[in-house]
Coordinates of C-alpha atoms in Angstrom, one line a residue:
X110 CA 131.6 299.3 8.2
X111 CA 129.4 296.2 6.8
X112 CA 131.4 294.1 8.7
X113 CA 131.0 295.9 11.6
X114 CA 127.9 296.0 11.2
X115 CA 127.0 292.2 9.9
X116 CA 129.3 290.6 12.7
X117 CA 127.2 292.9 15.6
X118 CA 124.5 291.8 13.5
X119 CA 124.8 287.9 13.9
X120 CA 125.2 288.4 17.8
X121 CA 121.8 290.8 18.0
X122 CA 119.9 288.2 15.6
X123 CA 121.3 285.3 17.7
X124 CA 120.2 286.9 21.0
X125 CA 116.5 287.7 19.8
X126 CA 116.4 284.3 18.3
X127 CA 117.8 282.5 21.8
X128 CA 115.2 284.6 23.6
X129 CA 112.1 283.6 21.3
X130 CA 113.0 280.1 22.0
X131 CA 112.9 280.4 25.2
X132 CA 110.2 282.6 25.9
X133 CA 107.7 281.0 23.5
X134 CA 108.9 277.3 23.2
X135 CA 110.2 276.9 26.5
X136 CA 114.3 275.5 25.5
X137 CA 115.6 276.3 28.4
X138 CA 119.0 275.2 27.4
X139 CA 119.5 277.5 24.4
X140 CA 121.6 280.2 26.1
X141 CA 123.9 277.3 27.4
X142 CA 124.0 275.8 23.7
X143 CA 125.0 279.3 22.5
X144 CA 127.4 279.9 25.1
X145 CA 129.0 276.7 25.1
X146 CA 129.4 277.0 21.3
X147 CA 130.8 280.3 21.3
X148 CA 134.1 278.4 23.5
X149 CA 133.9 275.7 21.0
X150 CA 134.4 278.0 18.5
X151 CA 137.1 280.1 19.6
X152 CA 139.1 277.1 20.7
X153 CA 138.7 275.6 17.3
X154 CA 139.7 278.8 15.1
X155 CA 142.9 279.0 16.9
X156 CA 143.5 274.7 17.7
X157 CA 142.2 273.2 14.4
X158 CA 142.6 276.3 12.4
X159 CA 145.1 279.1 13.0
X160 CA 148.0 276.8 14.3
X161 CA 148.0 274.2 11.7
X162 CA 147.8 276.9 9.1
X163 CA 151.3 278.0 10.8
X164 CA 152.6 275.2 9.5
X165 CA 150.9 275.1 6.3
X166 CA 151.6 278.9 5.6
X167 CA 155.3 278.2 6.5
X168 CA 156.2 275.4 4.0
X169 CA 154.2 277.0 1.5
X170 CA 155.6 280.6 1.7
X171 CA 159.1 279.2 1.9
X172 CA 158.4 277.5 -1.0
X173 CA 156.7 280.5 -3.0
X174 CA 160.0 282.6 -2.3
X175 CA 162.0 279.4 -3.7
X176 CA 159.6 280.3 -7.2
X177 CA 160.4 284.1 -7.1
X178 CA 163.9 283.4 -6.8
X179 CA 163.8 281.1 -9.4
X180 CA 161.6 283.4 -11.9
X181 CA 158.6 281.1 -11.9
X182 CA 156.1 283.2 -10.6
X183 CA 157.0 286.2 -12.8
X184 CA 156.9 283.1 -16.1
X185 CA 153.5 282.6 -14.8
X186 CA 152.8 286.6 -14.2
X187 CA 153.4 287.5 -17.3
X188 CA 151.4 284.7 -19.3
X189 CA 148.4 285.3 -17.2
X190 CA 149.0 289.2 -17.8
X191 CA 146.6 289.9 -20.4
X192 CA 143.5 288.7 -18.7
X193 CA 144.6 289.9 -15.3
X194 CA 145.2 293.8 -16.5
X195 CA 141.7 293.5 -17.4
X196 CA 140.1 292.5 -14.4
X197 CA 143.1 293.6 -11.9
X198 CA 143.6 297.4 -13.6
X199 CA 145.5 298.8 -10.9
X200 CA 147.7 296.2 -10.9
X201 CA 151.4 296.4 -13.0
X202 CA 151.7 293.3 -15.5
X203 CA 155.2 292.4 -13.9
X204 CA 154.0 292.7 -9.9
X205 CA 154.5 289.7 -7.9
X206 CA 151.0 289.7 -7.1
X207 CA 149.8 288.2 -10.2
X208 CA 152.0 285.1 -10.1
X209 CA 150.7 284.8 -6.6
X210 CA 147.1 285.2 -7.6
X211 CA 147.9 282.7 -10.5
X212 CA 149.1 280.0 -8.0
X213 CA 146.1 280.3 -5.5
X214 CA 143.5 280.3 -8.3
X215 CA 145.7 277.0 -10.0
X216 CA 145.5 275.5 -6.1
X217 CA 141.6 276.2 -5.7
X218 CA 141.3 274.8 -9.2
X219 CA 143.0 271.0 -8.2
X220 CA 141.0 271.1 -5.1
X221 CA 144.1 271.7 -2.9
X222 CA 143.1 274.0 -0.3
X223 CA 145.8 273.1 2.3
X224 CA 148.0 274.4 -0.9
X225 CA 146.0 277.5 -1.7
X226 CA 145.0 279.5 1.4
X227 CA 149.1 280.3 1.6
X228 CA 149.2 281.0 -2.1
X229 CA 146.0 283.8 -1.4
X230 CA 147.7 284.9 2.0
X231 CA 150.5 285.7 0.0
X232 CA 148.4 287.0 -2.9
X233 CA 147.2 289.3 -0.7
X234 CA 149.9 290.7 1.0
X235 CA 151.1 291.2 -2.4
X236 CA 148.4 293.2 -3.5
X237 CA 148.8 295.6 -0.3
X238 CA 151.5 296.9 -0.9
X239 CA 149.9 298.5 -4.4
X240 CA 146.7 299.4 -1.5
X241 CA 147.1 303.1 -1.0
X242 CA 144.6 302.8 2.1
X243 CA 146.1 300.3 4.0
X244 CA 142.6 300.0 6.7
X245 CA 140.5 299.9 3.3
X246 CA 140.2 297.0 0.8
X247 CA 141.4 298.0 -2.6
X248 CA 139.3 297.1 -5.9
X249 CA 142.2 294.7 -7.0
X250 CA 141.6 293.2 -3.2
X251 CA 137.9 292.7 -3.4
X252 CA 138.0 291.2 -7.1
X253 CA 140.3 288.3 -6.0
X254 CA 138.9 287.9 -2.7
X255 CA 134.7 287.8 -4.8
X256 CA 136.8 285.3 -7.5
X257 CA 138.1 283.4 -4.3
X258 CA 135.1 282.8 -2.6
X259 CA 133.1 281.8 -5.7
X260 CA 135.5 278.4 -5.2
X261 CA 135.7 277.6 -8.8
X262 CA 137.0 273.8 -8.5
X263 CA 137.6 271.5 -11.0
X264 CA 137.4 268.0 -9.6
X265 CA 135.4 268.2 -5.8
X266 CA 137.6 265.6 -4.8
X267 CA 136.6 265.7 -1.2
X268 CA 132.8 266.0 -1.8
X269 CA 133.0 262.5 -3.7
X270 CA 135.3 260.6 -1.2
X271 CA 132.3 261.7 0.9
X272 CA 129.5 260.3 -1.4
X273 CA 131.8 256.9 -1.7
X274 CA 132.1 256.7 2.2
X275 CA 128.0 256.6 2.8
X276 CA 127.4 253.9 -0.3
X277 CA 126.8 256.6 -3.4
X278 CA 126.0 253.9 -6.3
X279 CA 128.6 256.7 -8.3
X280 CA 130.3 259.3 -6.1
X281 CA 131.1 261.1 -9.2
X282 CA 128.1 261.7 -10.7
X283 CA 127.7 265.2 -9.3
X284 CA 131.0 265.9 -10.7
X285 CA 129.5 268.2 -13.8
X286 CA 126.9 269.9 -12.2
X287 CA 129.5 270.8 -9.2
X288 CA 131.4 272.4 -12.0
X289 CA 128.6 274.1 -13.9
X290 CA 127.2 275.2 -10.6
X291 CA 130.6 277.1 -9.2
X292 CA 131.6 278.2 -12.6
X293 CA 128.4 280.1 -12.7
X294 CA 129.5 281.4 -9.3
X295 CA 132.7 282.6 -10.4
X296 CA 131.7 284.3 -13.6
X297 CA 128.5 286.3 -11.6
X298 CA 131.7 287.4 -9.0
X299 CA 133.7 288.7 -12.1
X300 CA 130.2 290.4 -13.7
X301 CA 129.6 292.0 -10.1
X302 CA 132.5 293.3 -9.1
X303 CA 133.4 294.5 -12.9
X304 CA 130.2 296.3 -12.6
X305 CA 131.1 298.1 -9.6
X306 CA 134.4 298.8 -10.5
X307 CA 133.4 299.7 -14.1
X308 CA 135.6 297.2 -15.8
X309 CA 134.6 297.0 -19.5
X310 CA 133.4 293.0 -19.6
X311 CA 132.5 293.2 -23.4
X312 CA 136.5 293.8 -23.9
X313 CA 137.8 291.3 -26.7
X314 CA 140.3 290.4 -24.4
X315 CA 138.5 289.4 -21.9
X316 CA 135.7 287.6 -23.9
X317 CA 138.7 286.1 -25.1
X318 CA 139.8 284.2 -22.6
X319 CA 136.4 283.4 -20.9
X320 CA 135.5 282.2 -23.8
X321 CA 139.0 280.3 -23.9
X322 CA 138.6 279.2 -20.4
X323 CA 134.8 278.4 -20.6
X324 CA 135.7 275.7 -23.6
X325 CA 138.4 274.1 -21.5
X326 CA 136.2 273.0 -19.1
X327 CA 133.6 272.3 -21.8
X328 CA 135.9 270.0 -23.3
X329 CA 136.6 268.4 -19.7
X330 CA 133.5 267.7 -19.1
X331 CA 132.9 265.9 -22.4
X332 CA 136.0 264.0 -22.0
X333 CA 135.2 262.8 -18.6
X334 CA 132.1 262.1 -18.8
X335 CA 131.9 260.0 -22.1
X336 CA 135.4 258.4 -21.5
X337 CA 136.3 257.7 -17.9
X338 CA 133.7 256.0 -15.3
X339 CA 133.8 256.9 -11.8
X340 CA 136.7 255.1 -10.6
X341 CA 138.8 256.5 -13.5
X342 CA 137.3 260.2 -12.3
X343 CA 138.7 259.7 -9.1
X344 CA 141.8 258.5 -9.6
X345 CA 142.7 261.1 -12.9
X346 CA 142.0 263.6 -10.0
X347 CA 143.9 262.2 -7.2
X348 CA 147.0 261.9 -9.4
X349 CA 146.7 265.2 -11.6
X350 CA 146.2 267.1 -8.6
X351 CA 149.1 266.4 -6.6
X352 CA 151.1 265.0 -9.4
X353 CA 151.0 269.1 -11.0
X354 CA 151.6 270.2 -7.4
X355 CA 154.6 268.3 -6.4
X356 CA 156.0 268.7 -10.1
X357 CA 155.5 272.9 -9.2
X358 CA 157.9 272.4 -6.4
X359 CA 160.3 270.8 -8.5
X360 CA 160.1 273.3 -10.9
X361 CA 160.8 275.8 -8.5
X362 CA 163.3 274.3 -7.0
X363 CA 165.4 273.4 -10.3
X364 CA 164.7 276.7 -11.7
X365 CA 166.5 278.5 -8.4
X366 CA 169.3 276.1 -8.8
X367 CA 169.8 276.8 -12.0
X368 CA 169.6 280.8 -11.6
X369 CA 172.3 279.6 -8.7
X370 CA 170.6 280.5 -5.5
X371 CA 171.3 279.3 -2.5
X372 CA 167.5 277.0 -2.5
X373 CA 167.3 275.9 1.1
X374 CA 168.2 279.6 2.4
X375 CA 165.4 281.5 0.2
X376 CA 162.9 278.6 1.5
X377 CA 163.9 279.9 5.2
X378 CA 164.1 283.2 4.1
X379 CA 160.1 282.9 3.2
X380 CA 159.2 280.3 5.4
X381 CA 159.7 283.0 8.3
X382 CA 156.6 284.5 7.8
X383 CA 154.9 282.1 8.3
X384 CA 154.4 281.6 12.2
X385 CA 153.9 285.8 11.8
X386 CA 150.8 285.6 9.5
X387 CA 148.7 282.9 11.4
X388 CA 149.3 284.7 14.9
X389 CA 148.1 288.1 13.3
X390 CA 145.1 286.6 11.4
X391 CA 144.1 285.0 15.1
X392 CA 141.5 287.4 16.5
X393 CA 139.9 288.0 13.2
X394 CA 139.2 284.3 13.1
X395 CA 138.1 284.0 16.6
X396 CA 136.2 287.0 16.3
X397 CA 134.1 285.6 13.3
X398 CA 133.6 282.1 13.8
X399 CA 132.5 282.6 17.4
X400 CA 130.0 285.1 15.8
X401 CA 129.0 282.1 13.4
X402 CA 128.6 279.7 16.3
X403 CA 126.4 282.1 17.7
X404 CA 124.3 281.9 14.4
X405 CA 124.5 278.3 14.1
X406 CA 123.2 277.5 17.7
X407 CA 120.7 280.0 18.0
X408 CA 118.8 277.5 15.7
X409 CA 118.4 280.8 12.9
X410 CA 119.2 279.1 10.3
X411 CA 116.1 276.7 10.8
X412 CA 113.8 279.2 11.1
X413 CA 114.8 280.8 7.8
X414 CA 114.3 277.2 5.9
X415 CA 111.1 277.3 7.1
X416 CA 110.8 281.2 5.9
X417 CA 111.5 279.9 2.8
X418 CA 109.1 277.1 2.9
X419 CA 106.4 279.0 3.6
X420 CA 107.2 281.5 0.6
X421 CA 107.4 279.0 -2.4
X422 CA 104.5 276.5 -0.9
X423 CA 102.3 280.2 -1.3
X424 CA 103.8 280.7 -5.0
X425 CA 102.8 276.8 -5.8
X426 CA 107.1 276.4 -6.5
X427 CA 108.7 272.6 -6.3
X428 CA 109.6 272.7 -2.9
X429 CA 111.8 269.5 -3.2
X430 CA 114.6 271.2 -2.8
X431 CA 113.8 272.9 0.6
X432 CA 115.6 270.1 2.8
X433 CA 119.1 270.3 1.1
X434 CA 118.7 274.5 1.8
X435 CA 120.5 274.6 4.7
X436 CA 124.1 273.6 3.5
X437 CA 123.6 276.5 0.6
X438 CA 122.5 278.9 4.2
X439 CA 125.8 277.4 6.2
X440 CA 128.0 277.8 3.4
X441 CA 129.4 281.1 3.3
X442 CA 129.5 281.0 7.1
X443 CA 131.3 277.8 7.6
X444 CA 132.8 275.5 5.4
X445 CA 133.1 272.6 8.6
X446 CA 129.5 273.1 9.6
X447 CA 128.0 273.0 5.7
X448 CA 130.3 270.1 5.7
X449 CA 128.4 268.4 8.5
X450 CA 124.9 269.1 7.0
X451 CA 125.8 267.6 3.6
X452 CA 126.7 264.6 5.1
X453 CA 123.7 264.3 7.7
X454 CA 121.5 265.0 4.3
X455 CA 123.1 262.3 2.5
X456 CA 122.5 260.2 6.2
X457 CA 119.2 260.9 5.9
X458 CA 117.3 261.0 2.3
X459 CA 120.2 258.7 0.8
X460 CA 123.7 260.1 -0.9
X461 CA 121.6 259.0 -4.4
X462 CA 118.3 260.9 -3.8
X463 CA 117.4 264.3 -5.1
X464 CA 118.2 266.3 -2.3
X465 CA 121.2 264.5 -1.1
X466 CA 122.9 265.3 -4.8
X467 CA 121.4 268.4 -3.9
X468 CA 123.2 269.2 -1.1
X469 CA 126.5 267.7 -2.5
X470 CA 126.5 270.5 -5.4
X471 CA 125.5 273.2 -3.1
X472 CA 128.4 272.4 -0.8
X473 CA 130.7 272.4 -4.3
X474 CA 128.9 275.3 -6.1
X475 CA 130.9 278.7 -3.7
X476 CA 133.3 278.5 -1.1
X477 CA 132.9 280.5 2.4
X478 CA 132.9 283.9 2.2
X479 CA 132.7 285.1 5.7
X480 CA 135.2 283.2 6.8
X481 CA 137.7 284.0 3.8
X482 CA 137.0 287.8 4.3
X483 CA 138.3 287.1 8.0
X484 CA 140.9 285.2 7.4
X485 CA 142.2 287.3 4.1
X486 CA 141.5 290.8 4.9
X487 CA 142.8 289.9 8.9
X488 CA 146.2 288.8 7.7
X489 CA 146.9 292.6 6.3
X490 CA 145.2 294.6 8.6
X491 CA 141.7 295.6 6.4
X492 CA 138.9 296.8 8.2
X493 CA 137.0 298.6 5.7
X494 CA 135.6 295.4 3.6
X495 CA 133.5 298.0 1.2
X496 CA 131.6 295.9 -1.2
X497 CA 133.2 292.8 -1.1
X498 CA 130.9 290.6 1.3
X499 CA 127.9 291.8 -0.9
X500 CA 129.6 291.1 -4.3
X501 CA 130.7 287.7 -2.6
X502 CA 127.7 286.9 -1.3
X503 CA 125.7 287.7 -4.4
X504 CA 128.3 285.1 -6.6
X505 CA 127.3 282.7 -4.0
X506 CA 123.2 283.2 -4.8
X507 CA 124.3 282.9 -8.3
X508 CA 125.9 279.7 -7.5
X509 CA 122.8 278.3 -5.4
X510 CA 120.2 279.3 -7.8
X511 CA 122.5 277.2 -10.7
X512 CA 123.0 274.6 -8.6
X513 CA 118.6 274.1 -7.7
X514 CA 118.5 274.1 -11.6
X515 CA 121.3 271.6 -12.8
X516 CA 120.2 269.4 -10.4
X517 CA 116.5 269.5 -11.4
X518 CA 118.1 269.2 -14.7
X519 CA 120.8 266.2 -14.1
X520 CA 118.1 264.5 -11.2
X521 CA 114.7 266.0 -11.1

């Protein structure tokens, strides 16, 4: 029902909004805006989005099954199992679904989403079959779609090409507060959802490897920062990233051969799906990002900056910040349109000034939740989102609000 309600929701707001801006400030040309956007946007999810994911989703799946038939993906299951029957209960230590989880969480981590929106399509499907209510999101469902959208990312590869593109003195120097900023995401989404699902976080366990995992990048970001410069950064990324990735589907492939399976029919065999899963997961992205459009256009998003203006100007708060806002607001609606505001705040205040490092660690801090609630619970049919757009949404806050401090801290 809260999707219901929040997609009805953005078209209401957008309407009252459109009106007001007509009525009051005399833009006659907002409905058209609105209206012409909502096309845009339904010709885009299905043109730039939903058909080359078919191809996407069919490599990778056919690739996946190559790893199941090979045993890879029950290796990587069952080394990943004592963390994941911690925060994944319900699910068995030897179901599929945790090698699957493992691969999309390994994918978001080197920055490869063209990689790891199959690997989560297919974590998810895996993960319905254990779903007793098929039209209702299970608690294993909602923790890895909340740890999904936090968009805990290792390198932001794409947000420094970016900040090299428009003259950034170093692209990489938003690197660490990137990662301090989404981590902080992440581990609110694990503290929300455990909380609601009344997970015991204080298990040794579980400190264990948070603790484990929370030194790792630690260490990285030591190493990184005191021994590589920027151009080292950048090119230790490029070639870890897909160098890991293409060694995977060696792996998988070498492993199947040696189990003696037949390699190119199991990648067939998988890749079918493919096609299958971007055609069902069509309306739930036209339905959504058109809603988004609607949002976008209406000009809303302005007149909450301002909101928020207003509000810490009266408490006396540092309102330097204020301008890179809207890419944290456009975030979890649209990962294209926060995109576009990053780079026109870089365009305009300079990709080296407060707020355009700002708005580079607020496009890296989360990842976009509306849209990955769409596109994950559409492929399998959920309706019934229960608490996962609020748990999301609050891992994104948490993301925001660390990424207004590390910057003060790291530019202020």
């Amino acid at each position: 029902m809260a999707l219901n309600y929040i997609w009805t929701g953005f078209f209401l707001v957008g309407f009252v909004a459109a009106l007001a801006q007509w009525l009051f400030l005399g833009d006659t040309e907002i409905f058209k805006r609105i209206v012409d956007g909502t096309f845009t946007s339904a010709k885009m999810a299905v043109m730039d989005i939903a058909l080359p994911l078919a191809g996407v989703m069919t490599l990778w799946l056919g690739i996946m099954n190559v790893g199941e038939k090979a045993g890879a993906i029950n290796v990587l299951a069952r080394f990943i199992a004592p963390f994941f029957s911690r925060i994944f209960p319900e699910v068995p230590k030897d179901h599929p679904a945790n090698g699957h989880m493992v691969m999309n969480f390994s994918a978001n981590l080197l920055g490869l989403d063209n990689a790891a929106t199959p690997f989560g399509l297919k974590a998810m499907e895996s993960l319905q079959t254990l779903n007793p209510d098929k039209d209702t999101a299970s608690n294993a469902q909602i923790m890895f779609l909340v740890l999904h959208t936090s968009g805990l990312t290792l390198i932001p590869l794409a947000i420094m090409a970016q900040r090299a593109i428009l003259g950034a003195a170093n692209p990489a120097d938003i690197f660490i507060p990137c990662l301090i900023a989404t981590y902080v995401a992440t581990m609110a989404g694990i503290i929300v959802v455990g909380i609601r699902q009344r997970i015991n976080l204080f298990d040794p366990v579980l400190g264990g490897w948070i603790g484990g995992m929370t030194l790792a990048i630690g260490a990285m970001i030591y190493y990184f920062s005191n021994f590589l410069n920027k151009e080292q950064i950048q090119l230790v990324s490029t070639v870890a990233a897909n160098l890991i990735l293409f060694s995977i589907i060696v792996i998988f492939m070498v492993g199947a051969l040696r189990k003696r399976v037949n390699v190119y029919e199991a990648f067939i065999e998988g890749a079918k799906g493919g096609i299958q899963t971007s055609i069902t997961i069509i309306p739930y992205l036209v339905g959504m990002l058109v809603a988004i459009g609607v949002v976008r256009n209406a000009g809303i998003l302005d007149f909450v900056v301002r909101g928020f203006e207003w509000v810490f100007v009266q408490l006396g708060v540092n309102t330097e910040f204020i301008p890179a806002l809207p890419t944290a607001l456009m975030k979890p609606l649209s990962g294209s349109g926060s995109r576009a505001l990053m780079i026109d705040t870089m365009t305009t205040y300079g990709p080296d000034s407060f707020v355009g490092r700002l708005a580079c660690i607020f496009q890296g801090s989360a990842d976009t939740t509306f849209y990955i609630v769409a596109l994950y619970f559409g492929s399998v049919g959920i309706r019934k989102t229960r608490y996962a757009i609020s748990c999301g949404l609050l891992a994104d806050l948490a993301g925001v609000i660390a990424a207004i401090f590390v910057a003060y801290l790291f530019f202020g």
